[in-house]
Amino acid sequence: MTSCRYPQRLLRAVLFSSLGLLTLELLQPGDVHAEECTIDSFGGEVCLPSTTPNDPPEDPDDPPKSPPEFVITPPCFGPCTQFPPPTPFRQFEEDPEPDPEPTPEPIQEVTPEPIQPEPIRPLWLKSDALDPAVAEDYFNQTLQLYAQSRSDALALDVTDGASFTDDTLFIDVDGVRYREITEPHGALFATEVNEPAVNVWVRGFGGSSSNGSTGHRFADFDNGGAQLGFDIPLSDQTRIGLFGTYAVMDGDDGSRGSWDADGWGGGAYAEYWSSTFVLRGMVSAGGYDGEHRRSVNGETAKGDRSGNSWTGVLSVAAPMDSGDWLIEPQALVSYTNTSLDKFSESGADRQDRLRFHEMEVNQVGSELTVKFAHPIRNGERSLFLPSLRVGWAADWGLSGDSQKVTFLDSGKSKRWSVNSSDSHAALVELGLDYTTFNFNDNSVAVYARGGALIWGGDRGTSWQLQGGLSFRF
């Protein structure tokens, strides 16, 4: 019996010793904060740690905090979709003098026999027979006097060799007779009846607009600048031209930040026209450079950012006239590619500063409009042309790259999407052109345009204004 009890006591001692060691191990404080404690069956408290060695590590690409997303993408450089306006000169064509009517053969005069003079009195009061030759001579003299009086009444004396016949203006220049063309009115825009000439033009532009930003927002831009260009004719129906552009912009995205920049650019354009069809094409490009500012934790992080963009535009129009009105339906499509360079911020705490990497986006726009104009002739060679253009415009959104930013302190990075959806607007534009046409000297034109794009949704209204001079020689 004694030999049987000893193994049982030994087994019981081993079991209690194991439970004691386990209890002491569980009651030791851990290296991490306790999250939850429980009481085991022996009355001891067991606390489990909040994390375990098998928890996944922190994502190295995830920065410790997310800064407010701020990417400002400028619109296309300058008035990239506005063609240099065709100058509405009055149209004249050479009109030779009509061939003179053949001189009728002289009629042999019959000398009447002398008769005794009688008291002068009207023929219808004569009682005696009148010699036929005398009566015919009297009748012919009366008709000549009447015709001369009518000619004096209809003749219109106009200075510088100008005259009107049946509401048509004729101008004599260096012995050459020119006739004004008034039908169709589309000739004001579409037909160069006069000798092709070189045009030199200058215009200023300005306004306010908006463009896509991060978070499906729109950044506001105030812009302005000037252009200088010229075009030369290739034929009576084609011309090509070149121009240079200086532009400034002030863009901001509410309280998130701003980008103030300026830059230079240029482009080329070509036109073909007939009496009922106009085809225009233009390519322009330019580069911006300026200070980029971003608000972060009550401070301003800033840096110098540069970028460039280029735009291609194609337009078709079909001028026509209705009575005294010129009507021009037009369709336009544009494509813009924008590239922004990298830069690093300064000014704020290092842990808040970012490095903005390169990015590239694309944008497509379109217009469907109708222009109404009413030519008003002033004097011999001047012309006023007020106009109204109305229609629909669309911005088909930004697409392409995303903006990658890296924290200068930690080296961790994030990507911000700048893709945006399409938006649509009603377009209203008023214009006024004034020109003077000279045959032997420079012709001068002055014009002004102003209008609005009334966008749907939260985008607001964009304003456009431009005006300039054109010299033809």
Short mmCIF file of C-alpha atoms in Angstrom, two decimals:
data_model
loop_
_atom_site.label_atom_id
_atom_site.label_comp_id
_atom_site.label_asym_id
_atom_site.label_seq_id
_atom_site.Cartn_x
_atom_site.Cartn_y
_atom_site.Cartn_z
CA MET A 1 0.00 0.00 0.00
CA THR A 2 2.85 2.35 0.78
CA SER A 3 4.48 1.70 -2.54
CA CYS A 4 1.23 2.62 -4.36
CA ARG A 5 0.71 5.93 -2.52
CA TYR A 6 4.14 7.31 -3.32
CA PRO A 7 3.66 7.52 -7.08
CA GLN A 8 0.32 9.25 -6.61
CA ARG A 9 1.86 11.92 -4.33
CA LEU A 10 4.66 12.49 -6.78
CA LEU A 11 2.25 12.96 -9.69
CA ARG A 12 0.12 15.37 -7.66
CA ALA A 13 3.19 17.47 -6.76
CA VAL A 14 4.26 17.73 -10.41
CA LEU A 15 0.82 18.89 -11.47
CA PHE A 16 0.58 21.60 -8.80
CA SER A 17 4.11 22.81 -9.56
CA SER A 18 3.28 23.16 -13.26
CA LEU A 19 0.13 25.13 -12.51
CA GLY A 20 2.08 27.42 -10.19
CA LEU A 21 4.74 28.16 -12.78
CA LEU A 22 2.10 28.86 -15.40
CA THR A 23 0.31 31.24 -13.03
CA LEU A 24 3.54 33.14 -12.27
CA GLU A 25 4.29 33.47 -15.98
CA LEU A 26 0.86 34.85 -16.75
CA LEU A 27 1.03 37.32 -13.85
CA GLN A 28 4.31 38.89 -15.07
CA PRO A 29 3.87 42.43 -16.63
CA GLY A 30 4.14 42.46 -20.44
CA ASP A 31 6.08 44.82 -22.68
CA VAL A 32 2.90 46.28 -24.14
CA HIS A 33 -0.16 47.98 -22.70
CA ALA A 34 -2.85 45.60 -21.39
CA GLU A 35 -6.20 45.74 -23.11
CA GLU A 36 -8.36 43.21 -21.24
CA CYS A 37 -7.95 41.16 -17.97
CA THR A 38 -9.82 37.99 -16.88
CA ILE A 39 -9.86 35.70 -13.75
CA ASP A 40 -8.78 32.10 -14.28
CA SER A 41 -10.18 29.03 -12.50
CA PHE A 42 -7.54 29.27 -9.74
CA GLY A 43 -8.46 32.84 -8.82
CA GLY A 44 -5.57 34.48 -10.69
CA GLU A 45 -5.95 37.52 -13.02
CA VAL A 46 -4.84 36.98 -16.63
CA CYS A 47 -4.27 40.12 -18.83
CA LEU A 48 -3.86 39.86 -22.62
CA PRO A 49 -1.70 42.38 -24.57
CA SER A 50 -3.28 44.74 -27.10
CA THR A 51 -0.94 43.63 -29.88
CA THR A 52 0.77 40.41 -30.75
CA PRO A 53 4.10 39.82 -32.47
CA ASN A 54 2.19 38.56 -35.52
CA ASP A 55 0.43 41.96 -36.24
CA PRO A 56 1.26 43.24 -39.81
CA PRO A 57 3.81 46.10 -40.02
CA GLU A 58 2.78 49.65 -40.97
CA ASP A 59 2.55 50.34 -44.74
CA PRO A 60 5.78 52.17 -45.67
CA ASP A 61 3.96 54.13 -48.45
CA ASP A 62 1.34 55.46 -46.04
CA PRO A 63 2.49 58.78 -44.52
CA PRO A 64 1.81 59.42 -40.85
CA LYS A 65 -0.89 61.93 -41.78
CA SER A 66 -2.73 63.00 -44.92
CA PRO A 67 -2.23 66.66 -45.94
CA PRO A 68 -5.05 68.53 -47.69
CA GLU A 69 -4.99 67.59 -51.39
CA PHE A 70 -4.00 70.59 -53.49
CA VAL A 71 -3.17 70.41 -57.20
CA ILE A 72 -3.82 73.46 -59.37
CA THR A 73 -3.92 72.78 -63.13
CA PRO A 74 -3.94 75.91 -65.33
CA PRO A 75 -6.15 76.25 -68.39
CA CYS A 76 -4.58 76.43 -71.85
CA PHE A 77 -2.02 79.16 -72.51
CA GLY A 78 -3.55 82.51 -73.52
CA PRO A 79 -6.66 82.77 -75.75
CA CYS A 80 -5.84 79.37 -77.20
CA THR A 81 -9.25 78.77 -78.83
CA GLN A 82 -9.86 82.34 -80.10
CA PHE A 83 -8.74 82.80 -83.71
CA PRO A 84 -7.51 86.21 -84.83
CA PRO A 85 -10.73 87.76 -86.10
CA PRO A 86 -11.06 88.14 -89.88
CA THR A 87 -11.21 91.83 -90.68
CA PRO A 88 -14.59 92.71 -92.24
CA PHE A 89 -13.35 95.07 -94.94
CA ARG A 90 -15.86 96.38 -97.42
CA GLN A 91 -15.46 94.53 -100.69
CA PHE A 92 -14.82 96.20 -104.06
CA GLU A 93 -14.07 94.75 -107.45
CA GLU A 94 -12.86 96.39 -110.64
CA ASP A 95 -15.72 97.46 -112.84
CA PRO A 96 -14.67 98.95 -116.19
CA GLU A 97 -16.66 101.82 -117.62
CA PRO A 98 -19.43 100.61 -119.89
CA ASP A 99 -18.79 101.00 -123.59
CA PRO A 100 -20.19 104.31 -124.86
CA GLU A 101 -23.34 104.06 -126.90
CA PRO A 102 -22.78 104.43 -130.66
CA THR A 103 -23.21 107.98 -131.89
CA PRO A 104 -26.30 108.21 -134.06
CA GLU A 105 -25.82 109.44 -137.59
CA PRO A 106 -26.60 113.13 -137.91
CA ILE A 107 -29.95 113.92 -139.38
CA GLN A 108 -29.76 116.36 -142.24
CA GLU A 109 -31.49 119.51 -141.24
CA VAL A 110 -34.08 120.98 -143.56
CA THR A 111 -33.89 124.72 -143.86
CA PRO A 112 -37.39 126.03 -143.92
CA GLU A 113 -38.36 128.72 -146.34
CA PRO A 114 -38.39 132.15 -144.76
CA ILE A 115 -41.79 133.22 -143.68
CA GLN A 116 -43.11 136.44 -142.44
CA PRO A 117 -42.61 136.80 -138.71
CA GLU A 118 -45.71 136.56 -136.65
CA PRO A 119 -46.30 137.41 -133.02
CA ILE A 120 -44.88 134.71 -130.70
CA ARG A 121 -47.57 132.59 -129.21
CA PRO A 122 -47.97 128.91 -128.23
CA LEU A 123 -48.31 126.44 -131.04
CA TRP A 124 -51.68 125.34 -129.85
CA LEU A 125 -52.97 128.87 -130.30
CA LYS A 126 -51.86 129.12 -133.91
CA SER A 127 -54.71 129.15 -136.32
CA ASP A 128 -52.68 128.84 -139.50
CA ALA A 129 -50.95 125.66 -140.66
CA LEU A 130 -47.37 125.16 -139.29
CA ASP A 131 -44.59 124.01 -141.52
CA PRO A 132 -43.67 120.33 -140.55
CA ALA A 133 -39.91 121.03 -140.41
CA VAL A 134 -40.36 123.89 -137.96
CA ALA A 135 -42.62 121.78 -135.72
CA GLU A 136 -40.13 118.87 -135.65
CA ASP A 137 -37.22 121.15 -134.80
CA TYR A 138 -39.18 122.68 -131.94
CA PHE A 139 -40.13 119.25 -130.60
CA ASN A 140 -36.52 117.99 -130.64
CA GLN A 141 -35.28 121.05 -128.75
CA THR A 142 -37.96 120.52 -126.11
CA LEU A 143 -36.94 116.86 -125.56
CA GLN A 144 -33.25 117.78 -125.21
CA LEU A 145 -34.03 120.37 -122.54
CA TYR A 146 -36.15 117.89 -120.59
CA ALA A 147 -33.48 115.16 -120.72
CA GLN A 148 -30.81 117.59 -119.54
CA SER A 149 -32.92 118.68 -116.58
CA ARG A 150 -33.52 115.05 -115.53
CA SER A 151 -29.81 114.24 -115.76
CA ASP A 152 -28.90 117.20 -113.54
CA ALA A 153 -31.47 116.11 -110.96
CA LEU A 154 -30.22 112.50 -110.76
CA ALA A 155 -26.50 113.23 -110.83
CA LEU A 156 -24.88 112.87 -107.36
CA ASP A 157 -21.63 114.67 -106.76
CA VAL A 158 -19.40 112.58 -104.41
CA THR A 159 -15.86 113.62 -103.49
CA ASP A 160 -12.78 111.58 -104.44
CA GLY A 161 -14.36 110.29 -107.60
CA ALA A 162 -17.19 108.29 -106.00
CA SER A 163 -20.69 108.05 -107.42
CA PHE A 164 -23.87 106.07 -106.86
CA THR A 165 -26.01 104.36 -109.45
CA ASP A 166 -29.02 102.28 -108.39
CA ASP A 167 -27.71 102.16 -104.74
CA THR A 168 -24.33 100.78 -105.88
CA LEU A 169 -21.17 102.66 -104.95
CA PHE A 170 -18.52 103.24 -107.61
CA ILE A 171 -15.05 104.60 -106.77
CA ASP A 172 -12.49 105.81 -109.30
CA VAL A 173 -8.89 105.26 -108.17
CA ASP A 174 -6.01 106.15 -110.50
CA GLY A 175 -8.33 105.95 -113.45
CA VAL A 176 -9.68 102.52 -112.45
CA ARG A 177 -13.36 102.18 -111.66
CA TYR A 178 -14.34 99.93 -108.69
CA ARG A 179 -17.79 98.68 -107.75
CA GLU A 180 -18.78 97.79 -104.16
CA ILE A 181 -20.06 94.27 -103.60
CA THR A 182 -23.03 94.17 -101.25
CA GLU A 183 -24.42 90.73 -102.07
CA PRO A 184 -23.84 88.36 -100.47
CA HIS A 185 -23.02 89.93 -97.11
CA GLY A 186 -20.92 86.85 -96.42
CA ALA A 187 -18.25 88.43 -98.61
CA LEU A 188 -17.40 90.57 -95.59
CA PHE A 189 -16.00 87.50 -93.86
CA ALA A 190 -15.41 84.90 -96.53
CA THR A 191 -14.27 86.44 -99.83
CA GLU A 192 -11.17 88.54 -100.47
CA VAL A 193 -12.29 90.17 -103.70
CA ASN A 194 -9.77 92.96 -103.19
CA GLU A 195 -6.13 92.31 -103.93
CA PRO A 196 -4.69 89.96 -101.25
CA ALA A 197 -2.65 91.90 -98.70
CA VAL A 198 -0.59 91.38 -95.55
CA ASN A 199 -2.36 91.85 -92.21
CA VAL A 200 -0.51 92.80 -89.01
CA TRP A 201 -2.53 92.70 -85.81
CA VAL A 202 -2.23 93.16 -82.07
CA ARG A 203 -4.74 92.31 -79.36
CA GLY A 204 -5.07 92.31 -75.61
CA PHE A 205 -7.07 89.76 -73.65
CA GLY A 206 -8.20 89.07 -70.11
CA GLY A 207 -10.88 87.55 -67.98
CA SER A 208 -11.62 84.96 -65.33
CA SER A 209 -12.15 81.23 -65.71
CA SER A 210 -12.04 77.97 -63.77
CA ASN A 211 -10.36 74.63 -64.30
CA GLY A 212 -10.42 71.19 -62.68
CA SER A 213 -8.61 70.52 -59.42
CA THR A 214 -8.37 67.62 -56.94
CA GLY A 215 -11.41 66.32 -55.08
CA HIS A 216 -13.79 67.15 -57.96
CA ARG A 217 -13.31 70.87 -57.23
CA PHE A 218 -12.57 73.78 -59.57
CA ALA A 219 -9.78 76.30 -59.14
CA ASP A 220 -10.37 79.94 -60.15
CA PHE A 221 -8.00 81.76 -62.54
CA ASP A 222 -7.65 85.45 -63.40
CA ASN A 223 -5.64 85.85 -66.59
CA GLY A 224 -4.54 88.47 -69.08
CA GLY A 225 -1.88 89.32 -71.65
CA ALA A 226 -1.20 90.47 -75.20
CA GLN A 227 -0.54 89.00 -78.63
CA LEU A 228 1.22 90.26 -81.77
CA GLY A 229 0.90 88.49 -85.11
CA PHE A 230 0.70 88.72 -88.85
CA ASP A 231 -0.68 86.70 -91.75
CA ILE A 232 0.04 86.58 -95.46
CA PRO A 233 -2.23 85.43 -98.29
CA LEU A 234 -1.42 82.33 -100.29
CA SER A 235 -4.30 82.94 -102.67
CA ASP A 236 -7.65 84.72 -102.80
CA GLN A 237 -9.04 81.99 -100.52
CA THR A 238 -6.21 81.01 -98.14
CA ARG A 239 -3.92 82.65 -95.62
CA ILE A 240 -1.38 81.55 -93.00
CA GLY A 241 -0.13 83.44 -89.96
CA LEU A 242 2.19 83.43 -86.94
CA PHE A 243 1.85 85.10 -83.53
CA GLY A 244 3.57 85.50 -80.18
CA THR A 245 1.88 85.61 -76.76
CA TYR A 246 2.67 86.95 -73.31
CA ALA A 247 0.28 85.77 -70.57
CA VAL A 248 -0.08 86.04 -66.80
CA MET A 249 -2.35 84.07 -64.48
CA ASP A 250 -3.38 84.11 -60.83
CA GLY A 251 -4.94 80.80 -59.82
CA ASP A 252 -6.25 79.80 -56.40
CA ASP A 253 -8.19 76.92 -54.88
CA GLY A 254 -9.96 78.58 -51.97
CA SER A 255 -8.01 78.40 -48.70
CA ARG A 256 -5.84 75.51 -49.90
CA GLY A 257 -3.37 77.62 -51.85
CA SER A 258 -2.51 79.47 -55.06
CA TRP A 259 -0.16 79.59 -58.05
CA ASP A 260 0.79 82.96 -59.56
CA ALA A 261 2.77 82.68 -62.80
CA ASP A 262 3.53 84.28 -66.14
CA GLY A 263 5.15 83.14 -69.36
CA TRP A 264 5.71 83.40 -73.12
CA GLY A 265 4.43 81.41 -76.04
CA GLY A 266 3.28 81.56 -79.63
CA GLY A 267 1.61 79.69 -82.42
CA ALA A 268 0.50 79.46 -86.03
CA TYR A 269 -2.84 79.39 -87.85
CA ALA A 270 -4.22 78.80 -91.34
CA GLU A 271 -7.57 79.53 -92.99
CA TYR A 272 -9.41 78.51 -96.13
CA TRP A 273 -12.70 80.04 -97.19
CA SER A 274 -15.26 80.21 -99.95
CA SER A 275 -18.51 82.12 -100.16
CA THR A 276 -20.29 79.49 -98.04
CA PHE A 277 -17.57 77.58 -96.16
CA VAL A 278 -14.70 78.48 -93.81
CA LEU A 279 -12.09 76.06 -92.40
CA ARG A 280 -9.67 77.23 -89.69
CA GLY A 281 -6.88 75.49 -87.82
CA MET A 282 -4.52 76.73 -85.10
CA VAL A 283 -1.74 75.38 -82.87
CA SER A 284 -0.47 77.39 -79.87
CA ALA A 285 1.88 76.68 -76.97
CA GLY A 286 3.44 78.41 -73.98
CA GLY A 287 5.14 77.96 -70.63
CA TYR A 288 4.35 79.26 -67.11
CA ASP A 289 6.67 79.85 -64.17
CA GLY A 290 5.84 81.28 -60.75
CA GLU A 291 5.39 80.81 -57.02
CA HIS A 292 3.24 77.92 -55.82
CA ARG A 293 1.84 78.41 -52.29
CA ARG A 294 0.04 75.88 -50.05
CA SER A 295 -1.55 76.38 -46.61
CA VAL A 296 -0.68 73.70 -44.02
CA ASN A 297 -1.17 73.79 -40.23
CA GLY A 298 -1.35 77.58 -40.16
CA GLU A 299 1.83 77.99 -42.21
CA THR A 300 2.59 78.53 -45.89
CA ALA A 301 4.62 75.99 -47.81
CA LYS A 302 5.86 77.48 -51.07
CA GLY A 303 8.11 76.80 -54.02
CA ASP A 304 8.75 77.78 -57.64
CA ARG A 305 6.81 75.61 -60.09
CA SER A 306 6.95 75.69 -63.88
CA GLY A 307 4.91 74.02 -66.58
CA ASN A 308 3.88 74.22 -70.20
CA SER A 309 0.91 73.43 -72.39
CA TRP A 310 0.05 73.20 -76.07
CA THR A 311 -3.36 73.36 -77.75
CA GLY A 312 -4.67 72.33 -81.16
CA VAL A 313 -7.95 73.78 -82.49
CA LEU A 314 -10.05 72.97 -85.56
CA SER A 315 -13.08 75.01 -86.60
CA VAL A 316 -15.60 74.88 -89.47
CA ALA A 317 -18.18 77.54 -90.31
CA ALA A 318 -20.83 78.12 -92.97
CA PRO A 319 -21.51 81.87 -93.45
CA MET A 320 -24.78 82.83 -95.08
CA ASP A 321 -26.97 85.91 -95.30
CA SER A 322 -30.63 86.60 -94.76
CA GLY A 323 -31.73 90.04 -95.84
CA ASP A 324 -29.35 92.53 -94.24
CA TRP A 325 -28.06 89.97 -91.72
CA LEU A 326 -24.95 87.81 -91.83
CA ILE A 327 -25.39 84.42 -90.09
CA GLU A 328 -22.43 82.14 -89.34
CA PRO A 329 -22.96 78.70 -87.70
CA GLN A 330 -19.69 77.34 -86.32
CA ALA A 331 -18.38 74.10 -84.77
CA LEU A 332 -15.08 73.95 -82.86
CA VAL A 333 -13.08 71.26 -81.08
CA SER A 334 -9.87 71.73 -79.06
CA TYR A 335 -7.30 69.47 -77.39
CA THR A 336 -4.88 70.66 -74.66
CA ASN A 337 -1.91 68.82 -73.17
CA THR A 338 -0.47 70.24 -69.91
CA SER A 339 2.81 69.16 -68.28
CA LEU A 340 3.89 70.37 -64.82
CA ASP A 341 7.47 70.12 -63.55
CA LYS A 342 8.66 68.88 -60.14
CA PHE A 343 9.61 71.16 -57.25
CA SER A 344 10.19 71.05 -53.47
CA GLU A 345 8.51 73.26 -50.89
CA SER A 346 10.11 75.51 -48.30
CA GLY A 347 8.84 77.85 -45.59
CA ALA A 348 6.86 75.42 -43.42
CA ASP A 349 8.00 72.82 -40.86
CA ARG A 350 10.09 70.15 -42.53
CA GLN A 351 7.67 67.41 -41.50
CA ASP A 352 4.91 69.23 -43.44
CA ARG A 353 6.86 70.02 -46.62
CA LEU A 354 6.22 68.10 -49.82
CA ARG A 355 8.01 67.37 -53.04
CA PHE A 356 5.62 67.62 -56.00
CA HIS A 357 6.63 65.26 -58.81
CA GLU A 358 6.09 65.74 -62.55
CA MET A 359 2.60 65.20 -63.91
CA GLU A 360 0.81 65.37 -67.26
CA VAL A 361 -2.91 65.71 -68.06
CA ASN A 362 -5.08 66.05 -71.16
CA GLN A 363 -8.23 68.08 -71.74
CA VAL A 364 -10.77 68.24 -74.60
CA GLY A 365 -13.27 71.04 -75.26
CA SER A 366 -15.90 71.79 -77.90
CA GLU A 367 -18.29 74.55 -79.02
CA LEU A 368 -21.40 74.78 -81.20
CA THR A 369 -22.34 78.41 -81.82
CA VAL A 370 -24.19 80.75 -84.19
CA LYS A 371 -23.04 84.29 -84.92
CA PHE A 372 -25.40 87.05 -86.06
CA ALA A 373 -23.95 90.26 -87.56
CA HIS A 374 -25.48 93.31 -89.22
CA PRO A 375 -23.18 95.40 -91.45
CA ILE A 376 -23.68 99.17 -91.26
CA ARG A 377 -21.94 101.15 -94.02
CA ASN A 378 -20.65 104.56 -93.09
CA GLY A 379 -19.59 106.96 -95.84
CA GLU A 380 -17.67 105.66 -98.81
CA ARG A 381 -15.28 103.15 -97.25
CA SER A 382 -16.01 102.68 -93.51
CA LEU A 383 -18.04 99.90 -91.92
CA PHE A 384 -19.52 99.10 -88.50
CA LEU A 385 -20.29 95.45 -87.78
CA PRO A 386 -22.06 94.69 -84.46
CA SER A 387 -22.44 90.98 -83.74
CA LEU A 388 -23.92 88.48 -81.28
CA ARG A 389 -22.62 84.92 -80.81
CA VAL A 390 -24.58 82.36 -78.79
CA GLY A 391 -24.27 78.63 -78.34
CA TRP A 392 -23.15 75.67 -76.22
CA ALA A 393 -19.68 74.86 -74.87
CA ALA A 394 -18.36 71.73 -73.17
CA ASP A 395 -15.29 70.80 -71.15
CA TRP A 396 -14.88 67.03 -71.31
CA GLY A 397 -12.75 66.90 -68.16
CA LEU A 398 -9.14 66.21 -67.19
CA SER A 399 -7.63 62.79 -67.78
CA GLY A 400 -4.22 61.18 -67.57
CA ASP A 401 -1.70 61.24 -64.74
CA SER A 402 -2.11 61.72 -60.99
CA GLN A 403 -0.06 64.03 -58.78
CA LYS A 404 2.55 62.18 -56.72
CA VAL A 405 3.76 63.97 -53.56
CA THR A 406 6.54 62.89 -51.15
CA PHE A 407 7.13 64.04 -47.57
CA LEU A 408 10.60 65.55 -47.37
CA ASP A 409 10.99 64.46 -43.74
CA SER A 410 9.86 60.82 -43.90
CA GLY A 411 10.25 60.06 -47.61
CA LYS A 412 6.78 58.52 -47.70
CA SER A 413 4.57 59.24 -50.73
CA LYS A 414 0.95 59.60 -51.76
CA ARG A 415 -0.89 60.08 -55.07
CA TRP A 416 -3.70 62.57 -55.64
CA SER A 417 -6.10 62.08 -58.52
CA VAL A 418 -6.82 65.10 -60.72
CA ASN A 419 -9.24 63.41 -63.11
CA SER A 420 -12.56 65.21 -63.40
CA SER A 421 -15.89 64.71 -65.14
CA ASP A 422 -17.33 66.76 -68.00
CA SER A 423 -19.17 70.07 -67.57
CA HIS A 424 -21.30 72.18 -69.92
CA ALA A 425 -21.97 75.90 -70.38
CA ALA A 426 -24.11 78.40 -72.28
CA LEU A 427 -22.01 80.85 -74.31
CA VAL A 428 -23.00 84.48 -74.95
CA GLU A 429 -20.65 86.94 -76.68
CA LEU A 430 -21.10 90.50 -77.99
CA GLY A 431 -18.76 92.07 -80.52
CA LEU A 432 -18.20 95.25 -82.53
CA ASP A 433 -15.88 95.77 -85.51
CA TYR A 434 -15.05 99.06 -87.22
CA THR A 435 -12.94 99.26 -90.37
CA THR A 436 -11.87 101.77 -92.97
CA PHE A 437 -10.77 100.59 -96.40
CA ASN A 438 -8.24 102.46 -98.53
CA PHE A 439 -7.00 101.46 -101.96
CA ASN A 440 -3.68 103.32 -101.95
CA ASP A 441 -2.94 103.39 -98.21
CA ASN A 442 -3.08 101.20 -95.11
CA SER A 443 -6.51 100.01 -94.04
CA VAL A 444 -7.22 100.03 -90.30
CA ALA A 445 -9.63 97.92 -88.26
CA VAL A 446 -10.60 98.10 -84.58
CA TYR A 447 -12.56 95.38 -82.80
CA ALA A 448 -13.75 94.33 -79.34
CA ARG A 449 -15.30 91.10 -78.00
CA GLY A 450 -16.80 90.33 -74.61
CA GLY A 451 -18.81 87.43 -73.29
CA ALA A 452 -19.51 84.80 -70.67
CA LEU A 453 -19.54 81.03 -70.26
CA ILE A 454 -22.29 80.15 -67.80
CA TRP A 455 -21.29 76.73 -66.46
CA GLY A 456 -23.66 74.31 -64.82
CA GLY A 457 -23.19 72.98 -61.30
CA ASP A 458 -20.64 74.53 -58.91
CA ARG A 459 -18.26 75.80 -61.59
CA GLY A 460 -19.76 79.29 -61.81
CA THR A 461 -19.33 81.74 -64.71
CA SER A 462 -16.25 82.43 -66.81
CA TRP A 463 -15.72 85.87 -68.37
CA GLN A 464 -13.79 86.62 -71.55
CA LEU A 465 -12.70 89.98 -72.98
CA GLN A 466 -10.44 90.86 -75.92
CA GLY A 467 -9.85 93.69 -78.35
CA GLY A 468 -7.27 94.96 -80.76
CA LEU A 469 -6.13 96.60 -84.00
CA SER A 470 -5.46 95.25 -87.46
CA PHE A 471 -3.47 96.93 -90.23
CA ARG A 472 -3.77 95.83 -93.83
CA PHE A 473 -1.19 96.89 -96.39
#
